[in-house]
Short mmCIF file of C-alpha atoms in Angstrom, two decimals:
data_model
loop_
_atom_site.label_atom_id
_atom_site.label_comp_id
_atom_site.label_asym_id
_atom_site.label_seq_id
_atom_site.Cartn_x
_atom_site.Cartn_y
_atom_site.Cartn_z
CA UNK A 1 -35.36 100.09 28.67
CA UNK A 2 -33.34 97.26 29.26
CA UNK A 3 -33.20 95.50 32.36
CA UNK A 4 -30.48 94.34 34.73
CA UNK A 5 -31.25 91.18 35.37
CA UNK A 6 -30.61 89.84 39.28
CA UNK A 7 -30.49 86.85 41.66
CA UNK A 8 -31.41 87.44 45.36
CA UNK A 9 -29.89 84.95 48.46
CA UNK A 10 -31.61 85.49 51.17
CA UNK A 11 -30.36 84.17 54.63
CA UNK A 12 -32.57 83.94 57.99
CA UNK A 13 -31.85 85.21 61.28
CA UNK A 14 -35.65 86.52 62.77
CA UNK A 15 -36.00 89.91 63.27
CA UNK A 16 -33.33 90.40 60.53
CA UNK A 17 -36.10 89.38 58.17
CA UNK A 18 -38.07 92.65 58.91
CA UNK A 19 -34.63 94.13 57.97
CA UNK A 20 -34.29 92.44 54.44
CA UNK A 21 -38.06 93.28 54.29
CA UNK A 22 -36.62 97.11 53.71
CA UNK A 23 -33.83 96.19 51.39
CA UNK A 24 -36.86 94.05 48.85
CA UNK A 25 -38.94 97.35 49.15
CA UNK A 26 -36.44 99.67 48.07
CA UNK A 27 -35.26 97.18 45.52
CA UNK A 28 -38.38 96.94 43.94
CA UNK A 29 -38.71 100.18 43.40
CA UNK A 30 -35.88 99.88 40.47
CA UNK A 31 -37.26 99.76 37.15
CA UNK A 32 -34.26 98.77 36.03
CA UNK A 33 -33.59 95.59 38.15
CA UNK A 34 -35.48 92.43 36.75
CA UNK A 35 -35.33 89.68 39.61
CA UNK A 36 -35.17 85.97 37.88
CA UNK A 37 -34.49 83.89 40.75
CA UNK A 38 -34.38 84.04 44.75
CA UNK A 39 -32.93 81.31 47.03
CA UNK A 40 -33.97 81.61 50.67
CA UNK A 41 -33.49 80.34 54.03
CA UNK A 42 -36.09 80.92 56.81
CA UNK A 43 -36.95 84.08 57.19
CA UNK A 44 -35.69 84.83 53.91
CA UNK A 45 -37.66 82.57 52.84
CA UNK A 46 -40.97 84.10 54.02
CA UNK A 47 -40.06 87.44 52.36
CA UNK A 48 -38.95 85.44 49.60
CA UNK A 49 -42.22 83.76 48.92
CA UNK A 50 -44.16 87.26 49.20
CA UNK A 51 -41.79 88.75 46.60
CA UNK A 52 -41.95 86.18 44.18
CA UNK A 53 -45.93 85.35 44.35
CA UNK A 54 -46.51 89.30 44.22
CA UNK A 55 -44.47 90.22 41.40
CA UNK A 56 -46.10 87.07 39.68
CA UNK A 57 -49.31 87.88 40.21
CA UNK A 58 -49.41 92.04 40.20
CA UNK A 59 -45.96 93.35 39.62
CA UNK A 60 -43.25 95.21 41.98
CA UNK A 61 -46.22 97.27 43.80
CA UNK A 62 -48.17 94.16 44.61
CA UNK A 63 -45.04 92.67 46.07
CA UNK A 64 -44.68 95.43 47.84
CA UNK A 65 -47.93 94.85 49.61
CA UNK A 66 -47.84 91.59 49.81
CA UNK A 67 -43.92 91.97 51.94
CA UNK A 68 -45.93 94.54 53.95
CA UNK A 69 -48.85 92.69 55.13
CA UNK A 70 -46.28 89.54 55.65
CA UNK A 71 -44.42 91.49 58.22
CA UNK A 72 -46.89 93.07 59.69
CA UNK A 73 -48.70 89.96 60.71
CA UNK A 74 -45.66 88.38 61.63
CA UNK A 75 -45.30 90.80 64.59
CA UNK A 76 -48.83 90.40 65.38
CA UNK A 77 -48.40 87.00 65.55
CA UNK A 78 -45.77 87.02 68.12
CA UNK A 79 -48.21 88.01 70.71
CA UNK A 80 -49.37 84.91 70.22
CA UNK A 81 -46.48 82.23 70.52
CA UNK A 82 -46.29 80.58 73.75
CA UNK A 83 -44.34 81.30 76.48
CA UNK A 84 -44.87 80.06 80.49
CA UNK A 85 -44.91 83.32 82.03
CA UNK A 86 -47.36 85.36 79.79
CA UNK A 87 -50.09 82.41 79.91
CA UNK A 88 -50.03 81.59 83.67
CA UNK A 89 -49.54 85.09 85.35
CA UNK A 90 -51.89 87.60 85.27
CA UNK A 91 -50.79 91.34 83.56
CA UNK A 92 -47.67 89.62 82.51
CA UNK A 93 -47.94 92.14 79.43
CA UNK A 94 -47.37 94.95 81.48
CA UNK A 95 -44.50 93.78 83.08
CA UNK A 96 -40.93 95.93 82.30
CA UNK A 97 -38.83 94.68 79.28
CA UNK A 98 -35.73 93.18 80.74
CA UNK A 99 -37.20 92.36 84.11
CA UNK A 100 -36.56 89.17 86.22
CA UNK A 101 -40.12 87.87 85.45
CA UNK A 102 -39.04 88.86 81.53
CA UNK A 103 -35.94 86.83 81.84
CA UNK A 104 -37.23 83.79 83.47
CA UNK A 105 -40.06 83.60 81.08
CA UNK A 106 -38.07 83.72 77.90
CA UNK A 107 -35.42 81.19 79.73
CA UNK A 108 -38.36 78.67 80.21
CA UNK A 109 -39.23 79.15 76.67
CA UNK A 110 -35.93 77.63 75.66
CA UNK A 111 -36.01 74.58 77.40
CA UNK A 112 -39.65 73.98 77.51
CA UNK A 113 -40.03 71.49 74.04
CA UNK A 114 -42.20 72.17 72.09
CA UNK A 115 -43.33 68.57 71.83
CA UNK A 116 -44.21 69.05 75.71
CA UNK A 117 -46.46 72.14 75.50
CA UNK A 118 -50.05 71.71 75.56
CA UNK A 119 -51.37 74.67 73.78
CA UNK A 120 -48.54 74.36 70.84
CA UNK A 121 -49.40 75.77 67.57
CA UNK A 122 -47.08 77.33 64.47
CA UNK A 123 -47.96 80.87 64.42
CA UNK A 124 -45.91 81.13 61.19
CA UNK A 125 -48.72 78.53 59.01
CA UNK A 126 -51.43 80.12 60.53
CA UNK A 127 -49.36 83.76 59.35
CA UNK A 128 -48.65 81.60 55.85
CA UNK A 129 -51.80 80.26 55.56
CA UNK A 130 -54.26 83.98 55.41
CA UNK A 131 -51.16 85.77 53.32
CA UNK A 132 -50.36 83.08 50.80
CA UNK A 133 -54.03 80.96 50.09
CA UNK A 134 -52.88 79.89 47.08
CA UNK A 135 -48.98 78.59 46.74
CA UNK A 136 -49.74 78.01 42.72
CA UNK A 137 -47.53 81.17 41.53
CA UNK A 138 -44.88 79.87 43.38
CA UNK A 139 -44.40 76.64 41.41
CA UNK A 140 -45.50 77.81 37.82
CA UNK A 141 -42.90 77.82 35.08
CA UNK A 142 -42.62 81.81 35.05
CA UNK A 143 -39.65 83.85 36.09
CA UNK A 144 -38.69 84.73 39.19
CA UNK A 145 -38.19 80.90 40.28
CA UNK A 146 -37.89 80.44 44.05
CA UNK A 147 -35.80 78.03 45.77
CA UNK A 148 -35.66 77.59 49.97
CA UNK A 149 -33.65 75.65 51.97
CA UNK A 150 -34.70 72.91 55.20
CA UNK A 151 -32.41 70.58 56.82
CA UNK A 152 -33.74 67.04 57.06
CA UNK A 153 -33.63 66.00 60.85
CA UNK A 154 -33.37 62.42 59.94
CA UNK A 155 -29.83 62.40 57.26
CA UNK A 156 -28.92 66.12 58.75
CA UNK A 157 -28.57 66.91 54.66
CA UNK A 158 -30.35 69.83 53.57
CA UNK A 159 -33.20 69.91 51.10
CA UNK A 160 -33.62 72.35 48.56
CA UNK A 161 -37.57 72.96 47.63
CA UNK A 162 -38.53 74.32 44.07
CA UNK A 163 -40.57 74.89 41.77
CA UNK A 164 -43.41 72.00 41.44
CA UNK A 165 -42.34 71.31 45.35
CA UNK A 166 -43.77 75.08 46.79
CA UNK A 167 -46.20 75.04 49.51
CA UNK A 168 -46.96 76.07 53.01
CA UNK A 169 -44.99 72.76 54.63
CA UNK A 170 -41.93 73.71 52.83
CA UNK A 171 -42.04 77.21 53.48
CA UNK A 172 -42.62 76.46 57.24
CA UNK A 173 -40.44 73.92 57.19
CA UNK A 174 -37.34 76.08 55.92
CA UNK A 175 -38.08 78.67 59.04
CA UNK A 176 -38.58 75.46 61.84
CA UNK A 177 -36.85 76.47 64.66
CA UNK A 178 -36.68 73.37 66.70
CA UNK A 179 -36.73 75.75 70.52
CA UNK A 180 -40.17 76.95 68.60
CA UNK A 181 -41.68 74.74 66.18
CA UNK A 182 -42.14 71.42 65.86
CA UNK A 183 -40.54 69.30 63.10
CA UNK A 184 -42.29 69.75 60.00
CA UNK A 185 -43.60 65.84 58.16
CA UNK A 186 -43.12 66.57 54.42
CA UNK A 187 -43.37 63.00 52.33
CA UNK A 188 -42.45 60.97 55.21
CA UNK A 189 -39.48 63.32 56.08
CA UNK A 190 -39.18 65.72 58.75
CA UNK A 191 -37.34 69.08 58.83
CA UNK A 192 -36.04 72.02 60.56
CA UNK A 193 -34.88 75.26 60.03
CA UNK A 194 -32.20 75.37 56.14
CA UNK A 195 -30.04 77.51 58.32
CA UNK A 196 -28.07 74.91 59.52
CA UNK A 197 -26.93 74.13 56.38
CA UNK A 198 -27.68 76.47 53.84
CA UNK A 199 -28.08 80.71 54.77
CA UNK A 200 -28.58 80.73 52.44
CA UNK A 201 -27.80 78.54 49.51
CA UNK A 202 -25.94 79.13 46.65
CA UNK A 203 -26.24 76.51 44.28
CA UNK A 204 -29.31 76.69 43.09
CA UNK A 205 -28.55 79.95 41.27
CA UNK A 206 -25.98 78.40 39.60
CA UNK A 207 -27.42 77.91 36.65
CA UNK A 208 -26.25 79.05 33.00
CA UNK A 209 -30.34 80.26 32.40
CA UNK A 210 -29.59 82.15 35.11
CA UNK A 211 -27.98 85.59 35.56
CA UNK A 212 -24.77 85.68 36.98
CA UNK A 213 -25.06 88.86 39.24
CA UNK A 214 -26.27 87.22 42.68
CA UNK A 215 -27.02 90.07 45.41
CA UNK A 216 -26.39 87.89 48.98
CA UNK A 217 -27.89 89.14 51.57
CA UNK A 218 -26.01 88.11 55.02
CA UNK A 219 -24.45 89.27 58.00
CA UNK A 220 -20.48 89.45 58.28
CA UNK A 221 -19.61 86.22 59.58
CA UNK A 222 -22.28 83.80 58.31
CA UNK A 223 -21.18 80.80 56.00
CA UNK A 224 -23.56 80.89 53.65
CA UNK A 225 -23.91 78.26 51.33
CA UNK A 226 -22.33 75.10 52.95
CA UNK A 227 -22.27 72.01 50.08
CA UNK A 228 -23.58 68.50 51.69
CA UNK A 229 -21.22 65.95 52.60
#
């Protein structure tokens, strides 16, 4: 049977991650659909790198799995990310969504730097880290090639990190919030979050060895790919 062969763009945006989570499953369930290339941003980016290392290593079901397990961690994970109110007050888990206690703590969390907070640590490499031990899939010369997107804090240009460049820093780097993470040091450059500047970025599917059908996934509004001036 002959494949229709794709490019994926896939922006951030948090929980919207989970979302495009569904989309990849469903989409890999398409025996027709060959996937040569994704470009991601953030959370895109984290699906992104489970999609591409799974259907490298095992094929669509393994990358199946391997989106699964991402997500599912993920939201374990967020039990675990800091915030004022849930580590100094006793029972704060039980308290009501939405109440004043709720509010105040997720309020502190935005103004409370990172850079200030004794117990800091990025949930999202230690998440990385257990689900993807071994980036070398990622930056082989086999199709589907992976691109993702960081903005360097220093020139505020983005940085686009493929194939040969693939590893946990970038990855984390690419999904830096700066409200939750701190900066990420890649060769004596720090980044942020690529959605600044790139959710997600075009160009590097624009490529003649590349197919021409791009599927973009992002909400009405964004501006996805912005060039660098």
């Amino acid at each position: 049977m002959r494949k229709k062969k794709l490019c994926l763009a896939l922006q951030g945006g948090g929980a919207h991650g989970a979302f495009t989570w569904g989309v990849l499953d469903r989409l890999l369930e398409e025996a027709s659909l060959e996937i040569q290339a994704v470009s991601a941003t953030s959370a895109g980016a984290l699906s992104a790198a489970m999609l591409v290392d799974g259907l490298k290593r095992g094929g669509a079901k393994h990358a199946q799995q391997q989106l699964e397990q991402l997500w599912r961690s993920i939201s374990a994970a967020g039990d675990d990310v800091f915030k004022p109110g849930r580590s100094l007050v006793p029972g704060f888990g039980a308290v009501a969504p939405w109440s004043l206690l709720d509010v105040w703590t997720e309020a502190v969390s935005l103004v409370w730097s990172p850079y200030d907070n004794p117990f800091y640590r990025n949930a999202l490499a230690d998440v990385l880290a257990t689900r993807l031990p071994d980036c070398s899939a990622l930056n082989d010369e086999r199709a589907p090639y992976l691109f993702v997107c960081a903005t360097n804090v220093r020139t505020n240009r983005r940085k686009i990190f493929g194939p040969g460049e693939l590893d946990i820093a970038a990855l984390t780097a690419s999904a830096c919030l700066p409200t939750l993470f701190r900066s990420i040091e890649i060769d004596g450059e720090f980044y942020w979050d690529g959605g600044y500047l790139g959710n997600p970025a075009l160009y590097p599917l624009r490529s003649p060895a590349l197919a021409s059908d791009v599927l973009i996934d992002a909400r009405a509004g964004d501006r996805g790919d912005r060039r660098d001036q």
